[in-house]
Coordinates of C-alpha atoms in Angstrom, one line a residue:
M1 CA 10.4 13.2 19.6
E2 CA 11.3 9.8 18.3
A3 CA 9.4 6.6 19.2
I4 CA 11.0 4.3 21.7
I5 CA 10.7 0.5 21.7
K6 CA 11.1 -1.4 25.0
Q7 CA 11.3 -5.2 24.9
Y8 CA 10.5 -7.0 28.2
D9 CA 12.1 -10.3 29.3
N10 CA 8.9 -12.1 28.6
G11 CA 8.8 -11.0 25.0
L12 CA 6.2 -8.2 25.4
R13 CA 7.0 -5.1 23.5
L14 CA 6.0 -1.5 24.3
V15 CA 6.2 1.3 21.7
V16 CA 5.8 4.9 22.8
Q17 CA 5.7 8.0 20.7
P18 CA 5.5 11.1 22.9
M19 CA 3.7 13.9 21.1
P20 CA 3.4 16.5 24.0
N21 CA 1.6 19.2 22.0
Y22 CA -1.4 17.0 21.4
Q23 CA -4.4 16.5 23.8
S24 CA -5.2 12.9 22.8
V25 CA -3.4 9.5 23.2
A26 CA -3.9 6.6 20.8
L27 CA -3.6 3.2 22.3
N28 CA -3.1 -0.1 20.5
V29 CA -3.0 -3.6 22.0
Q30 CA -2.0 -5.6 19.0
V31 CA -1.6 -9.4 19.0
M32 CA 0.4 -11.1 16.2
V33 CA -2.3 -13.6 15.3
G34 CA -4.5 -13.4 12.3
S35 CA -6.1 -15.6 9.7
G36 CA -2.6 -16.5 8.4
D37 CA -1.8 -18.2 11.8
E38 CA -5.0 -20.4 11.8
L39 CA -4.9 -24.1 11.3
P40 CA -7.4 -25.6 8.8
N41 CA -9.8 -26.3 11.7
E42 CA -9.5 -22.8 13.1
Q43 CA -10.4 -20.7 10.1
G44 CA -12.2 -17.5 11.2
L45 CA -11.3 -17.9 14.9
S46 CA -9.0 -14.9 15.0
H47 CA -11.8 -12.7 13.9
F48 CA -14.3 -14.5 16.1
C49 CA -12.1 -13.8 19.2
E50 CA -11.9 -10.1 18.3
H51 CA -15.7 -10.0 18.6
M52 CA -15.9 -12.0 21.8
L53 CA -13.4 -9.9 23.7
F54 CA -16.1 -7.2 23.8
K55 CA -18.7 -9.6 25.3
G56 CA -17.5 -9.5 28.9
T57 CA -14.8 -10.2 31.5
K58 CA -14.7 -11.5 35.1
R59 CA -15.0 -7.8 36.2
R60 CA -17.3 -6.3 33.5
T61 CA -20.2 -7.3 31.4
G62 CA -20.1 -6.5 27.7
Q63 CA -22.5 -3.7 28.2
Q64 CA -20.3 -2.3 31.0
I65 CA -17.2 -2.3 28.7
I66 CA -19.2 -0.2 26.1
D67 CA -20.7 2.1 28.7
E68 CA -17.4 2.9 30.3
L69 CA -15.7 3.7 27.0
S70 CA -18.6 5.8 26.0
M71 CA -18.7 7.6 29.3
L72 CA -15.0 8.5 28.6
S73 CA -15.9 9.7 25.1
V74 CA -13.3 7.4 23.7
D75 CA -13.1 6.3 20.1
Y76 CA -12.7 2.5 20.2
N77 CA -12.8 -0.4 17.9
A78 CA -10.9 -3.5 16.8
W79 CA -9.8 -5.2 13.6
T80 CA -8.4 -8.5 12.4
S81 CA -6.1 -9.0 9.4
E82 CA -4.1 -11.9 8.0
A83 CA -1.3 -11.1 10.4
A84 CA -2.7 -9.5 13.5
T85 CA -5.7 -8.6 15.8
C86 CA -5.7 -5.1 17.2
Y87 CA -7.8 -3.5 19.9
H88 CA -7.5 0.3 19.9
T89 CA -8.7 3.5 21.6
K90 CA -8.2 7.2 21.3
G91 CA -9.1 9.5 24.1
V92 CA -7.9 12.5 26.0
A93 CA -4.7 12.0 28.0
D94 CA -6.4 12.1 31.3
N95 CA -8.4 9.0 30.4
L96 CA -5.5 6.9 29.2
E97 CA -5.3 4.8 32.3
Q98 CA -8.9 3.8 32.2
C99 CA -8.5 2.7 28.6
V100 CA -5.4 0.6 29.4
D101 CA -7.4 -0.9 32.3
I102 CA -10.3 -1.9 30.1
L103 CA -8.2 -3.4 27.3
S104 CA -6.1 -5.3 29.8
D105 CA -9.3 -6.7 31.4
M106 CA -10.6 -7.8 28.0
Y107 CA -7.3 -9.3 27.1
F108 CA -6.7 -11.3 30.4
N109 CA -10.1 -11.9 31.8
L110 CA -12.4 -12.9 29.0
Q111 CA -15.7 -14.4 30.2
F112 CA -18.9 -14.6 28.3
T113 CA -22.2 -16.5 28.5
T114 CA -23.2 -19.3 26.0
A115 CA -26.1 -17.1 24.9
D116 CA -23.7 -14.2 24.1
F117 CA -21.5 -16.6 22.2
D118 CA -24.4 -18.0 20.1
K119 CA -25.7 -14.5 19.4
E120 CA -22.3 -13.2 18.3
G121 CA -21.8 -16.2 16.1
D122 CA -25.0 -15.3 14.4
V123 CA -23.8 -11.7 14.1
I124 CA -20.6 -12.9 12.3
V125 CA -22.7 -15.1 9.9
Q126 CA -24.7 -11.9 9.1
E127 CA -21.4 -10.0 8.6
I128 CA -20.2 -12.7 6.2
A129 CA -23.5 -12.4 4.3
M130 CA -23.1 -8.6 4.1
H131 CA -19.5 -9.1 3.0
E132 CA -20.6 -11.5 0.2
D133 CA -23.2 -9.0 -1.0
R134 CA -20.4 -6.5 -1.8
P135 CA -18.8 -7.3 -5.2
T136 CA -15.5 -5.5 -4.3
S137 CA -15.2 -7.6 -1.1
V138 CA -15.8 -10.7 -3.1
L139 CA -13.2 -9.6 -5.6
Y140 CA -10.5 -9.2 -3.0
D141 CA -11.4 -12.6 -1.4
Q142 CA -11.1 -14.1 -4.9
L143 CA -7.8 -12.2 -5.5
N144 CA -6.3 -13.5 -2.3
S145 CA -7.5 -17.1 -2.7
T146 CA -6.1 -17.1 -6.3
F147 CA -2.8 -15.3 -5.6
F148 CA -2.1 -17.1 -2.3
R149 CA -3.5 -20.5 -3.3
G150 CA -1.9 -23.2 -1.1
T151 CA -0.5 -20.8 1.4
K152 CA -1.5 -19.6 4.9
Y153 CA -3.2 -16.5 3.4
E154 CA -5.6 -18.3 1.0
H155 CA -8.7 -18.2 3.2
P156 CA -10.6 -15.0 4.1
V157 CA -10.0 -13.3 7.4
I158 CA -13.7 -13.4 8.3
G159 CA -13.9 -17.1 7.9
F160 CA -16.8 -19.2 6.5
A161 CA -20.3 -19.4 7.8
K162 CA -20.3 -23.2 8.0
A163 CA -17.2 -23.1 10.3
I164 CA -18.5 -20.3 12.4
K165 CA -21.7 -22.2 13.2
Q166 CA -19.6 -25.2 14.4
Y167 CA -17.4 -23.5 16.9
R168 CA -18.1 -23.7 20.6
P169 CA -17.2 -21.4 23.5
D170 CA -14.2 -23.5 24.5
D171 CA -12.7 -23.0 21.0
I172 CA -12.5 -19.2 21.8
Y173 CA -10.9 -19.7 25.2
Q174 CA -8.3 -22.2 23.9
Y175 CA -7.4 -20.0 21.0
I176 CA -7.0 -17.0 23.3
K177 CA -4.9 -19.1 25.7
K178 CA -2.6 -20.2 22.8
H179 CA -2.1 -16.9 21.1
Y180 CA -2.7 -14.0 23.5
I181 CA 0.7 -14.2 25.1
A182 CA 3.5 -11.8 25.8
P183 CA 5.8 -12.7 22.8
N184 CA 2.9 -12.1 20.4
T185 CA 1.8 -8.8 21.9
I186 CA 2.7 -5.2 21.2
I187 CA 1.3 -2.3 23.3
A188 CA 1.7 1.0 21.6
M189 CA 0.9 4.6 22.6
A190 CA 1.2 7.8 20.7
G191 CA 0.2 11.3 21.8
N192 CA 0.3 13.2 25.1
V193 CA 2.0 10.5 27.0
T194 CA 5.5 10.1 28.4
V195 CA 7.7 7.0 28.2
E196 CA 7.6 6.8 32.0
R197 CA 3.9 6.9 32.2
A198 CA 3.5 4.3 29.5
E199 CA 5.9 2.0 31.3
A200 CA 4.1 2.5 34.6
L201 CA 0.8 1.5 33.0
V202 CA 2.2 -1.6 31.4
A203 CA 3.8 -2.5 34.8
K204 CA 0.5 -2.2 36.5
Y205 CA -2.0 -3.6 34.0
F206 CA 0.0 -6.2 31.9
L207 CA 3.2 -7.5 33.3
P208 CA 1.8 -9.0 36.6
F209 CA -0.6 -11.2 34.6
Y210 CA 1.9 -12.9 32.4
P211 CA 4.0 -16.0 33.2
T212 CA 7.5 -15.0 34.4
E213 CA 9.5 -17.1 32.0
K214 CA 11.8 -15.4 29.4
N215 CA 10.8 -15.4 25.8
Q216 CA 11.8 -13.8 22.5
P217 CA 9.1 -11.8 20.7
K218 CA 7.4 -13.3 17.6
M219 CA 9.0 -12.1 14.4
R220 CA 7.9 -12.6 10.8
T221 CA 10.4 -14.6 8.7
N222 CA 12.0 -13.1 5.5
I223 CA 11.6 -15.9 3.0
P224 CA 11.6 -15.7 -0.9
A225 CA 8.4 -14.2 -2.2
I226 CA 6.0 -16.6 -3.8
V227 CA 5.4 -16.4 -7.6
P228 CA 2.0 -17.9 -8.3
T229 CA 1.1 -19.5 -11.6
S230 CA -0.7 -17.2 -13.9
R231 CA -4.5 -17.9 -13.7
Q232 CA -7.8 -16.6 -14.9
V233 CA -10.6 -16.8 -12.3
Q234 CA -14.2 -15.6 -12.7
K235 CA -16.9 -15.7 -10.0
K236 CA -20.4 -15.4 -11.3
K237 CA -22.5 -12.8 -9.5
D238 CA -25.6 -10.9 -10.6
T239 CA -24.1 -7.4 -10.7
E240 CA -24.5 -4.4 -13.1
Q241 CA -20.7 -4.2 -13.5
Q242 CA -17.8 -6.5 -13.9
H243 CA -15.2 -6.1 -11.1
V244 CA -11.7 -7.0 -12.2
A245 CA -8.2 -7.2 -10.8
L246 CA -5.1 -7.7 -12.9
V247 CA -2.5 -9.0 -10.5
F248 CA 1.3 -9.2 -10.8
P249 CA 3.5 -11.0 -8.2
V250 CA 6.2 -8.8 -6.7
C251 CA 8.6 -8.9 -3.8
N252 CA 7.8 -9.4 -0.1
Q253 CA 7.6 -6.8 2.6
F254 CA 11.3 -7.0 3.4
A255 CA 12.8 -6.2 0.0
D256 CA 14.1 -2.8 -0.9
D257 CA 12.1 -3.0 -4.2
R258 CA 9.0 -2.1 -2.1
Y259 CA 10.0 1.6 -2.2
P260 CA 10.1 2.1 -6.0
L261 CA 7.1 -0.2 -6.4
A262 CA 5.1 2.0 -4.1
L263 CA 6.0 5.1 -6.2
L264 CA 5.2 3.2 -9.4
A265 CA 1.7 2.3 -8.2
L266 CA 1.1 6.1 -7.6
I267 CA 2.4 7.0 -11.0
F268 CA 0.5 4.3 -12.8
G269 CA -2.8 4.5 -11.0
G270 CA -2.7 6.4 -7.7
D271 CA -4.8 9.5 -8.3
M272 CA -6.6 11.6 -10.9
S273 CA -3.3 12.6 -12.6
S274 CA -2.2 9.0 -13.0
R275 CA -1.8 7.2 -16.4
L276 CA -4.7 4.8 -15.8
F277 CA -7.2 7.5 -14.7
I278 CA -6.3 9.7 -17.7
N279 CA -6.1 7.1 -20.4
V280 CA -8.9 4.7 -19.3
R281 CA -11.4 7.0 -17.7
E282 CA -10.8 10.5 -19.0
K283 CA -9.9 9.9 -22.6
L284 CA -12.0 6.8 -23.3
G285 CA -14.8 6.9 -20.6
L286 CA -14.7 3.2 -20.2
V287 CA -14.8 3.2 -16.3
Y288 CA -15.8 5.3 -13.4
S289 CA -13.2 3.7 -11.1
V290 CA -9.7 2.4 -12.0
H291 CA -6.6 2.4 -9.8
A292 CA -3.3 0.6 -9.1
E293 CA -2.3 -0.6 -5.7
I294 CA 0.5 -2.5 -4.0
E295 CA 0.3 -5.0 -1.2
F296 CA 3.2 -6.7 0.7
C297 CA 3.3 -9.4 3.3
D298 CA 6.0 -11.7 4.7
I299 CA 5.6 -14.4 2.0
G300 CA 5.1 -12.1 -1.0
G301 CA 3.3 -9.2 -2.6
Y302 CA 1.4 -8.1 -5.5
F303 CA 0.9 -5.1 -7.8
A304 CA -2.7 -4.9 -8.9
V305 CA -4.8 -2.9 -11.4
V306 CA -8.4 -2.8 -10.1
F307 CA -11.4 -1.5 -12.0
S308 CA -15.1 -1.8 -12.5
C309 CA -17.0 -1.5 -15.8
T310 CA -20.0 -2.7 -17.7
P311 CA -19.4 -6.2 -19.0
K312 CA -19.3 -5.1 -22.6
N313 CA -16.2 -2.9 -21.8
T314 CA -14.2 -5.5 -19.8
T315 CA -12.2 -6.8 -22.7
K316 CA -11.5 -3.3 -24.0
V317 CA -10.3 -2.1 -20.6
I318 CA -8.0 -5.1 -20.2
E319 CA -6.5 -4.3 -23.7
V320 CA -6.0 -0.7 -22.8
V321 CA -4.3 -1.5 -19.5
G322 CA -2.1 -4.0 -21.4
R323 CA -1.1 -1.3 -23.8
E324 CA -0.3 1.1 -21.0
I325 CA 1.9 -1.6 -19.3
A326 CA 3.7 -2.2 -22.6
K327 CA 4.3 1.5 -23.0
L328 CA 5.6 1.7 -19.4
R329 CA 8.0 -1.1 -20.1
A330 CA 9.2 0.4 -23.4
E331 CA 9.4 4.1 -22.4
G332 CA 9.6 4.1 -18.6
V333 CA 8.4 7.0 -16.4
T334 CA 9.2 10.7 -16.7
D335 CA 11.1 12.9 -14.3
T336 CA 7.9 14.9 -13.8
E337 CA 5.9 11.8 -12.8
L338 CA 8.6 10.7 -10.3
T339 CA 8.7 14.2 -8.8
K340 CA 4.9 14.2 -8.3
A341 CA 5.0 10.8 -6.7
R342 CA 7.8 11.9 -4.3
N343 CA 5.8 15.0 -3.4
F344 CA 2.8 13.0 -2.7
R345 CA 4.7 10.7 -0.3
H346 CA 6.2 13.7 1.5
V347 CA 2.8 15.4 2.0
N348 CA 1.2 12.1 3.0
K349 CA 3.8 11.5 5.7
L350 CA 3.3 15.1 6.9
F351 CA -0.5 14.6 7.2
Q352 CA 0.1 11.2 9.0
S353 CA 2.4 13.0 11.5
E354 CA -0.6 15.2 12.5
S355 CA -2.7 12.2 13.7
T356 CA -2.0 10.3 16.9
V357 CA -3.9 7.3 15.5
A358 CA -1.9 7.3 12.2
V359 CA 1.4 7.6 14.0
N360 CA 0.5 4.9 16.5
S361 CA -0.7 2.5 13.8
D362 CA 2.4 3.0 11.7
N363 CA 4.7 2.5 14.7
T364 CA 2.9 -0.7 15.7
D365 CA 2.9 -2.2 12.2
Q366 CA 6.6 -1.4 11.7
V367 CA 7.6 -3.1 15.0
M368 CA 5.4 -6.1 14.1
E369 CA 6.8 -6.4 10.6
Y370 CA 10.4 -5.4 11.1
G371 CA 11.2 -5.2 14.8
R372 CA 12.2 -1.5 14.4
I373 CA 10.8 1.9 13.5
D374 CA 12.3 3.9 10.6
S375 CA 11.9 7.6 11.3
T376 CA 10.0 9.8 8.9
A377 CA 13.3 11.4 7.8
D378 CA 14.8 7.9 7.0
Y379 CA 11.7 6.9 5.0
L380 CA 11.7 10.1 3.0
R381 CA 15.4 9.9 2.4
K382 CA 14.9 6.5 0.8
I383 CA 12.0 7.8 -1.3
D384 CA 14.1 10.8 -2.5
Q385 CA 17.0 8.5 -3.5
I386 CA 14.8 6.6 -6.0
T387 CA 15.6 7.4 -9.6
V388 CA 13.9 6.9 -12.9
A389 CA 16.3 4.0 -13.6
D390 CA 15.2 2.3 -10.3
L391 CA 11.6 2.5 -11.5
Q392 CA 12.5 1.0 -14.8
T393 CA 14.3 -1.9 -13.0
V394 CA 11.1 -2.9 -11.1
I395 CA 8.9 -2.4 -14.2
D396 CA 11.1 -4.8 -16.1
K397 CA 11.3 -7.2 -13.2
Y398 CA 7.7 -7.4 -12.1
L399 CA 5.2 -6.0 -14.7
R400 CA 5.4 -9.1 -16.9
L401 CA 2.1 -10.0 -18.7
D402 CA 3.1 -13.7 -18.7
R403 CA 2.9 -13.6 -14.9
M404 CA -0.4 -11.7 -14.7
S405 CA -3.5 -13.3 -13.1
T406 CA -7.0 -12.0 -13.9
V407 CA -9.7 -12.2 -11.3
M408 CA -13.3 -11.1 -12.2
V409 CA -16.5 -10.9 -10.3
G410 CA -19.8 -10.3 -12.1
K411 CA -22.0 -11.6 -14.9

């Protein structure tokens, strides 16, 4: 059965994917607010709010929230990104209403003590310290701050310890009041749930607690992708390896080029049969880990080659990757490589369709990013229509060494 999207007059959106042959239901309450929506004096608040919603409500203490979810044997968690904050559960169908009740209570009735606020602030400071102890986490922070310099995505989602220590409880309440509103919110369910049951739960646990005025849902704007100036950035860190990202600006999340670029990343560095793995690791033994990845957002995107190696190998690896890119530009990809990449996408979509969590997350993200859901058949049709010539077009357009930025973390 295909997913349905219902938009309410107040701007709230409900997404339901009935999967009647499953026992579980995945539930997302996703708010379109993340680090990219924060003002300079709000950095890290989206993530801080995510933590605080588990600390208590007017009806439940933080411990009661955890105990109830645990008693139901529910998988639960939350995350914050540049674009959104999501609270999610997965449980058996019979427990769906209790899950909706708890997440609704957290969303509308936040209430915590000053002591809990202070302790959770300390926890986040510890999380930041742990994050900074991981070279790959530092690498991606540096990548984003370099690539997105001067934009809303420049600062890390987790925030900075100095700012976290300065926030007070009212900052949390005011931020929630400003952003946790119907037009910013998507409620999504996938699994053993009917559309009628989902609508009834939203009518009971969400609609009565919103203001009644009409609103349009928040939508991301399709603007031209940024093209950052080529830079070289190195952050000194006492590590055994050098951690490196070679980054090329590409299109934003709305452009059709995103489909051939996704296949190109697979071909160039997606798995053990990819060019990078074979030519950098297997033939030369210069690295343990090397891969290519693609990331898109509303203001741009990047194609990145990421690897770790001993410092004495860094220059050599960059040279080899440069030669592989030059070969890619000169000779393109083969029909066999394209077929393998298509097959991977088909199987990956098949595996995703067997998980209520994966289906629900994909549906939620598509509605947040595009306001619609492309069916699996539509997506695979687009993938199957990509030709070798299409791949060559994006190679020539985006994989330009004069636009490459180099980000390194290590000695």
